[in-house]
mmCIF file of C-alpha atoms in Angstrom:
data_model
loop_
_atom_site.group_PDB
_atom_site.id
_atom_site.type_symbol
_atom_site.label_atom_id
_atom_site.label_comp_id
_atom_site.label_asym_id
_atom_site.label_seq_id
_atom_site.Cartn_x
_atom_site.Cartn_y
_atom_site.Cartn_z
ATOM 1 C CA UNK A 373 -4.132 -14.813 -19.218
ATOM 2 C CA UNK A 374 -7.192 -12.043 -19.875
ATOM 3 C CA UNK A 375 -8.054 -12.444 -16.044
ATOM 4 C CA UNK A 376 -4.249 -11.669 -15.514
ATOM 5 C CA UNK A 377 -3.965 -8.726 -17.620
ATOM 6 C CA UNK A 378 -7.519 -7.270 -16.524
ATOM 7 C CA UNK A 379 -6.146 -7.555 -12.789
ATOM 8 C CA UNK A 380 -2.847 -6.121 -13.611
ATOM 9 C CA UNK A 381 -5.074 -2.631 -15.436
ATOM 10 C CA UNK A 382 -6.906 -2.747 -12.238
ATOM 11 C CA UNK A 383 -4.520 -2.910 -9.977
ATOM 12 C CA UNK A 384 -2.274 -0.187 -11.663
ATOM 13 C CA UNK A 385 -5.328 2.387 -11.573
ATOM 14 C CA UNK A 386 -6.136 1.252 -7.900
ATOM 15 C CA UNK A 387 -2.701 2.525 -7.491
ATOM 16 C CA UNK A 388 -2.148 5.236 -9.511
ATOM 17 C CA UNK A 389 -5.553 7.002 -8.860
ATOM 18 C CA UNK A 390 -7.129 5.176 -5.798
ATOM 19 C CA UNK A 391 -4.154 5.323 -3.177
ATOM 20 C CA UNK A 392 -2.863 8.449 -4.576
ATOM 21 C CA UNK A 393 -3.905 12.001 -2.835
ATOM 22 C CA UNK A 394 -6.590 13.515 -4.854
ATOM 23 C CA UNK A 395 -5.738 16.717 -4.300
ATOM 24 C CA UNK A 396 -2.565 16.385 -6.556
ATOM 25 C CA UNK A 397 -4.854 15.353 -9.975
ATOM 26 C CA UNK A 398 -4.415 19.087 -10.907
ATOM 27 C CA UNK A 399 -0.635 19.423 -10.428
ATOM 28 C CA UNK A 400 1.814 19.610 -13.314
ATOM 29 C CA UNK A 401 3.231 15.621 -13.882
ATOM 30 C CA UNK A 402 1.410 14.689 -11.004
ATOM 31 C CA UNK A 403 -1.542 12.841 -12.370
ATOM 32 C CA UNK A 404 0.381 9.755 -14.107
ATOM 33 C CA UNK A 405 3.507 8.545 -13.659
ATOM 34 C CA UNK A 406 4.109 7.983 -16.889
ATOM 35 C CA UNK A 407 5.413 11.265 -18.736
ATOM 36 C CA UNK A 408 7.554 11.447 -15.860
ATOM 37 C CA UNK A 409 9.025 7.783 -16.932
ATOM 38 C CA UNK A 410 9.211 8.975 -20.420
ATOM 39 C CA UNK A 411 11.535 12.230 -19.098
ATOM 40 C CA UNK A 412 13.853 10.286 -17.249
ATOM 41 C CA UNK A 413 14.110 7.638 -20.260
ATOM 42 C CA UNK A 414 14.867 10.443 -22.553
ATOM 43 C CA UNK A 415 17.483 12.371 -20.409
ATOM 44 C CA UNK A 416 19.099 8.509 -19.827
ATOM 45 C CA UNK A 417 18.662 8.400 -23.615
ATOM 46 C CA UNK A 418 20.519 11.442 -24.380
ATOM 47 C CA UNK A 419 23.282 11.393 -21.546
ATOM 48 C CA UNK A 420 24.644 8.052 -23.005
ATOM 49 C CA UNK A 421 23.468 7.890 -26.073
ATOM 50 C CA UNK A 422 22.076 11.030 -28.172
ATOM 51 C CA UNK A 423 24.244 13.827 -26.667
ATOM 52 C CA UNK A 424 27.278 11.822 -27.011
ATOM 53 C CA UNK A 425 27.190 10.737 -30.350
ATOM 54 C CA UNK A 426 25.945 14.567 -31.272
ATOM 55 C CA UNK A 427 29.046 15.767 -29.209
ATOM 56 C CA UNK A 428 31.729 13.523 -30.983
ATOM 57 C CA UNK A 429 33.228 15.251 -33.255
ATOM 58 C CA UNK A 430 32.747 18.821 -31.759
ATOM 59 C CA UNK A 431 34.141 20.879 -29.323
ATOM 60 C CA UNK A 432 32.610 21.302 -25.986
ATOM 61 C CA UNK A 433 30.214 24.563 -25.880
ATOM 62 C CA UNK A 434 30.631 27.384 -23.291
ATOM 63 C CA UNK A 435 28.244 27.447 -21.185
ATOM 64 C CA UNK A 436 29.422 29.787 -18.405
ATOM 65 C CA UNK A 437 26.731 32.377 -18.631
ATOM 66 C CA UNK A 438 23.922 29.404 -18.523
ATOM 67 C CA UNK A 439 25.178 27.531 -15.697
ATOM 68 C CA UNK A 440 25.614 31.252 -13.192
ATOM 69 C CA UNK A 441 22.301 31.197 -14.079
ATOM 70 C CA UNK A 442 21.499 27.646 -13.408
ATOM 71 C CA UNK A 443 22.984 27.634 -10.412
ATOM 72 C CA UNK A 444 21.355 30.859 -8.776
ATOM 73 C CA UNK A 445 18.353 30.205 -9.277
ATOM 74 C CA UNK A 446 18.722 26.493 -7.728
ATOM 75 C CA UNK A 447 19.905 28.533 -5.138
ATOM 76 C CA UNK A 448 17.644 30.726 -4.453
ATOM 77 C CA UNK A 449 14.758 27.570 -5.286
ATOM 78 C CA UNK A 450 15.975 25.471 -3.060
ATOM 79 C CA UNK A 451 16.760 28.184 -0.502
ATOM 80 C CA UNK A 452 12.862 29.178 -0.147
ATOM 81 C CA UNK A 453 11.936 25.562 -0.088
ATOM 82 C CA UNK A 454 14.194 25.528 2.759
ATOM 83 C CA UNK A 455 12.178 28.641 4.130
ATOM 84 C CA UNK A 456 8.915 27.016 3.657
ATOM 85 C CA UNK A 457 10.202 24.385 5.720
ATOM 86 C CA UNK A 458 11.861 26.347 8.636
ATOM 87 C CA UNK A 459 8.384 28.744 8.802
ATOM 88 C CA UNK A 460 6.281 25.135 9.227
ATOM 89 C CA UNK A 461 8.544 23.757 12.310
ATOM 90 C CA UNK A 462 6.055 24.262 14.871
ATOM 91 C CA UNK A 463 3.316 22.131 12.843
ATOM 92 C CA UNK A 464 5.291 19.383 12.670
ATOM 93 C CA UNK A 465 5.920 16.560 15.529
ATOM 94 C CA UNK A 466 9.455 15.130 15.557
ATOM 95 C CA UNK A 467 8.157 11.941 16.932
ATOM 96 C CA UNK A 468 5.352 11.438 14.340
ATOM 97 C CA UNK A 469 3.580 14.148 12.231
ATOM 98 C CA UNK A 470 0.700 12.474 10.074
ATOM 99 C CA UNK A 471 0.171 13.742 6.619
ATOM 100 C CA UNK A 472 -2.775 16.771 6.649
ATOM 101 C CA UNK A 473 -4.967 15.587 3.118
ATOM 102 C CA UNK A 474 -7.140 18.456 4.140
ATOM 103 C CA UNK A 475 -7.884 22.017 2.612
ATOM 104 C CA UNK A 476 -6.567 23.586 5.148
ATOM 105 C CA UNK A 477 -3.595 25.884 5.055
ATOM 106 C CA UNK A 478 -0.417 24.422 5.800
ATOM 107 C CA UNK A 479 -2.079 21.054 4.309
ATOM 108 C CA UNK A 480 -2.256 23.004 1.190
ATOM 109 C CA UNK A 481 1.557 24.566 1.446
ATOM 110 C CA UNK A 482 3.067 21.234 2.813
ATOM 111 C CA UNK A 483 1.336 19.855 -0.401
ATOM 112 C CA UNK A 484 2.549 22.371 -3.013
ATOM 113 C CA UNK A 485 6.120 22.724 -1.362
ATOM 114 C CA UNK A 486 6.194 18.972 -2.192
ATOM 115 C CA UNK A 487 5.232 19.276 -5.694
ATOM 116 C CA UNK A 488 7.753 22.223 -6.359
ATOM 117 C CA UNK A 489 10.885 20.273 -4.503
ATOM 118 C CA UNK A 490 9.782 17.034 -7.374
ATOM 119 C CA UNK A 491 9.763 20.157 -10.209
ATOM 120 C CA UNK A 492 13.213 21.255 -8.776
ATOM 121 C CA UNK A 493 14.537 17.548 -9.136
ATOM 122 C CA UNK A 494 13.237 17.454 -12.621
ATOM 123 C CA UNK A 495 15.677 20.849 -13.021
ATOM 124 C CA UNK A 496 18.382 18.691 -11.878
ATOM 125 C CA UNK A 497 18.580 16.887 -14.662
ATOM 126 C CA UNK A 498 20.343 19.662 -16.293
ATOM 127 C CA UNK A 499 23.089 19.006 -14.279
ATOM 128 C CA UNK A 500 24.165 15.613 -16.415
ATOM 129 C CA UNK A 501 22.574 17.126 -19.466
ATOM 130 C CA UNK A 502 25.252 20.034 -19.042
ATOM 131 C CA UNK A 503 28.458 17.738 -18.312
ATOM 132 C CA UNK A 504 27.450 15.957 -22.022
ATOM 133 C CA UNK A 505 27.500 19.128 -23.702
ATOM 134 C CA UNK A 506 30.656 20.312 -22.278
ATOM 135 C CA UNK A 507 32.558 16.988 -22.727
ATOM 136 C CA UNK A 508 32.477 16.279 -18.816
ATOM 137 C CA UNK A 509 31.618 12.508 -19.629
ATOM 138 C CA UNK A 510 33.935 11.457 -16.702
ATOM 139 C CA UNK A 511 31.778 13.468 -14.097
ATOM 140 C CA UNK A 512 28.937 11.387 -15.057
ATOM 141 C CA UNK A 513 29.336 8.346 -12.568
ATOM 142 C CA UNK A 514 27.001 5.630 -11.287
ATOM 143 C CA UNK A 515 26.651 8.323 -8.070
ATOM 144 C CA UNK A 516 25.671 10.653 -10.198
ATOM 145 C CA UNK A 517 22.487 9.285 -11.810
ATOM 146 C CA UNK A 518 21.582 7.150 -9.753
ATOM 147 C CA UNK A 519 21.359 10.250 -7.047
ATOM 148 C CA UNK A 520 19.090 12.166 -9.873
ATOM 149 C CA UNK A 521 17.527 9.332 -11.460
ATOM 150 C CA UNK A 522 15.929 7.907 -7.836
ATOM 151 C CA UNK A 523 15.436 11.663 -7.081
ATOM 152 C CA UNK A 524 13.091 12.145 -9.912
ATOM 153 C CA UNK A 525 10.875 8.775 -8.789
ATOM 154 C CA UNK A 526 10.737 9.140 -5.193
ATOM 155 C CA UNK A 527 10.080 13.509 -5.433
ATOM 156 C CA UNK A 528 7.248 12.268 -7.552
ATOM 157 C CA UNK A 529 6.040 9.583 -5.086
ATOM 158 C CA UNK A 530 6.139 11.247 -2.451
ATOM 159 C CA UNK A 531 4.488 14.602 -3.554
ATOM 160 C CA UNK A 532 1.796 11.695 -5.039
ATOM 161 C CA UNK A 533 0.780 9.566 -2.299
ATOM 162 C CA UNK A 534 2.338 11.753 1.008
ATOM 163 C CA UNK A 535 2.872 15.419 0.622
ATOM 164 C CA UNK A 536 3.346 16.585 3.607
ATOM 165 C CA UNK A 537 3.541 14.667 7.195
ATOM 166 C CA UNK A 538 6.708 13.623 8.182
ATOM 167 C CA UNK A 539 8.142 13.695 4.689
ATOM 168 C CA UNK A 540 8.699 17.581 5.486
ATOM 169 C CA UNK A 541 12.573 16.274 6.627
ATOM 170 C CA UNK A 542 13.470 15.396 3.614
ATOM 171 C CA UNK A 543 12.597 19.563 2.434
ATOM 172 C CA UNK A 544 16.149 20.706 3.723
ATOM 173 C CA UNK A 545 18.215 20.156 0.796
ATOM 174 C CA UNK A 546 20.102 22.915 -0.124
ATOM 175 C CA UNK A 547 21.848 23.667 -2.741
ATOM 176 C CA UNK A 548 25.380 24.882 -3.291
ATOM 177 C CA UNK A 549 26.400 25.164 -6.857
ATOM 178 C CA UNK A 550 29.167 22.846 -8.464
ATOM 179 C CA UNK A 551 32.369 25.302 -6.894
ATOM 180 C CA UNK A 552 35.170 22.616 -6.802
ATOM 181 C CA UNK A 553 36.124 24.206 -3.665
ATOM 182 C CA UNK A 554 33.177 23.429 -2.044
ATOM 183 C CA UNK A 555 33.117 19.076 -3.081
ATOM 184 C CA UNK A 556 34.358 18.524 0.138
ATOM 185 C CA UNK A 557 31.560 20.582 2.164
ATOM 186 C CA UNK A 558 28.690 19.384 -0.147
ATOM 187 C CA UNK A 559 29.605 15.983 0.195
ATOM 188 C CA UNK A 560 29.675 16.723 3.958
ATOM 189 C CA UNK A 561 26.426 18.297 4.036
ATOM 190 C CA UNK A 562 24.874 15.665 1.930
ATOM 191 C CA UNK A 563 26.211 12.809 3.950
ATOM 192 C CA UNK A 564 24.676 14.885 6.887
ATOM 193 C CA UNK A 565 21.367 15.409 5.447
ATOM 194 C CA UNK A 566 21.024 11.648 4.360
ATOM 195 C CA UNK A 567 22.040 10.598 8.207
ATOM 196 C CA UNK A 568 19.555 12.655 9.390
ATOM 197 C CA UNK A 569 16.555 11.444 7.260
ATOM 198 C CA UNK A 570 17.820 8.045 7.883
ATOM 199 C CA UNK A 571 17.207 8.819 11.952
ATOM 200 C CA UNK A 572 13.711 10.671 11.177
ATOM 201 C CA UNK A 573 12.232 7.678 9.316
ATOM 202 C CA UNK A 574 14.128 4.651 11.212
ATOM 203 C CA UNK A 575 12.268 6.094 14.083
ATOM 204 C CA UNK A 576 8.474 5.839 12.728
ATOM 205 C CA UNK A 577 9.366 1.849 12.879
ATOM 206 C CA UNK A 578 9.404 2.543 16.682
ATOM 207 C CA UNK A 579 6.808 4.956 17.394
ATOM 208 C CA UNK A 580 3.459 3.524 17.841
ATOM 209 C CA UNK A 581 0.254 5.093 16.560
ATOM 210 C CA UNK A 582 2.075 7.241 14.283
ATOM 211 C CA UNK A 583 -0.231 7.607 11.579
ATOM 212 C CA UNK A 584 1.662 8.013 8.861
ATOM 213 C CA UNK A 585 1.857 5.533 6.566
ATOM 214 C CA UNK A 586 4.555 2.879 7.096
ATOM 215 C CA UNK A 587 5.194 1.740 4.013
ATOM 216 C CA UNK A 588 7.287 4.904 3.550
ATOM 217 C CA UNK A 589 10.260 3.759 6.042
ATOM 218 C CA UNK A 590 10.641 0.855 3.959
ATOM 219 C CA UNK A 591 11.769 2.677 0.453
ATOM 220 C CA UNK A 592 12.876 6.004 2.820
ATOM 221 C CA UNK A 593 15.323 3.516 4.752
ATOM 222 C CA UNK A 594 17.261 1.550 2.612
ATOM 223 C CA UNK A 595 17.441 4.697 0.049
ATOM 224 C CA UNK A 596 19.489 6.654 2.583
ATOM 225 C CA UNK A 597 21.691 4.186 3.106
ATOM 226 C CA UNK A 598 22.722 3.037 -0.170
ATOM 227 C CA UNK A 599 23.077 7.008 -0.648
ATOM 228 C CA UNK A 600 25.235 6.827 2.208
ATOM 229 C CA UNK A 601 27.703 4.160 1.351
ATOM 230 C CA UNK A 602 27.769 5.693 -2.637
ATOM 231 C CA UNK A 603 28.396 9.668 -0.706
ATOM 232 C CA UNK A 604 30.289 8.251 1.932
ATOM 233 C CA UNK A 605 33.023 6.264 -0.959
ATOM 234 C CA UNK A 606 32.581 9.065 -2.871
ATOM 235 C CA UNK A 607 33.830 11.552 0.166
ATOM 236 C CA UNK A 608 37.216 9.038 0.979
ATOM 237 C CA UNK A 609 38.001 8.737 -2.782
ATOM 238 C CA UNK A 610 38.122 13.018 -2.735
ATOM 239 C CA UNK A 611 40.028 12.722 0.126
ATOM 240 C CA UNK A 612 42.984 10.097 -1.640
ATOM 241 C CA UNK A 613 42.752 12.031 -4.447
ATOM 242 C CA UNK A 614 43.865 15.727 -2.745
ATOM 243 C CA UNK A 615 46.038 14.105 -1.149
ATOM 244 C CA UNK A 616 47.965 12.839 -4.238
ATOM 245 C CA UNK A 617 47.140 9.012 -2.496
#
């Protein structure tokens, strides 16, 4: 039993600090996963526990002025990741673009862009934290956090073990705001984005001497298309539902 435990700690460090790009020691959340764990447990914590039983018996709180503010500056967040992205096309390879653990420059931005898209998922979480507070309880589906919840983990993976490389796809996430207008063309975009990271990656399984690492198709892949069969039920049930069906 001590052997087992003492190769369980070893292995955990092995791949926690070993595997993991050393580069990202010095990055906010980066170093452990565990106070990441401990933020999602909380914010599962309070979304079904805490913040309903504190919102029970009171009426839901305004929080107009908060959430125009929320919402630019996701915006305009996500919209320079987005820029980041678009200004690094030509050092990426479509086929197969290995990730740069250098010190050199766009190894350095591909690196930190990474780490700021995982610290704009963490924002996210306001989202669900927002829909407690204003007695949205309904809007808080499966969908919903399982999209941020597996967000969280695999922003902080990736920024951990692969920033940069071909993972620079997954960068062009935008994001819209929650205008009900627009559910129908942010459920089209995201259905859209997921189909298109589910090409980029199914492809590395085919392209030989790709050096990045393959492990990554095999959580990339079947991510993308549970997303899109949870987006894609999601989409039809909007549909019935404008239509009165």
């Amino acid at each position: 039993m001590a052997l087992a435990l003492k190769k369980m700690y070893q292995g955990y460090f092995w791949v926690i600090n070993d595997l993991a790009d050393p580069r990202t020691d010095d990055y906010f959340l980066m170093s452990s996963p565990i106070p990441v764990i401990i933020i999602v447990g909380l914010w599962l914590k309070f979304i079904f526990h805490w913040g309903p039983a504190y919102m029970k018996d009171r009426p839901p709180y305004d929080l107009k002025y908060i959430m125009i503010f929320y919402n630019v500056f996701q915006i305009f967040a996500n919209g320079f990741i987005t820029y980041l992205a678009w200004t690094a096309r030509k050092e990426v390879d479509w086929e197969c673009t290995p990730v740069d653990y250098s010190s050199s420059y766009w190894g350095q931005l591909f690196l930190w862009s990474s780490h700021k898209y995982f610290m704009l998922k963490i924002a996210d979480l306001l989202d669900t934290i927002f829909f407690v507070l204003r007695k949205k309880d309904r809007h808080i589906s499966f969908l919903h956090t399982y999209h941020h919840f597996g967000m969280v983990l695999i922003t902080w993976i990736g920024a951990r073990y692969v920033g940069g490389g071909h993972s620079y796809f997954i960068a062009y996430n935008s994001k819209y705001g929650k205008l009900e207008w627009l559910k129908k063309l942010i459920t089209q975009a995201q259905l859209v984005q997921f189909i298109f990271i589910l090409y980029m990656f199914v492809k590395l399984f085919f392209t030989k001497g790709c050096e990045y690492p393959k492990i990554v198709p095999f959580f990339i892949v079947p991510q993308n298309l549970f997303m899109i069969i949870l987006f894609g039920d999601f989409y039809v049930r909007i549909i019935f539902l404008d239509n009165g069906v």
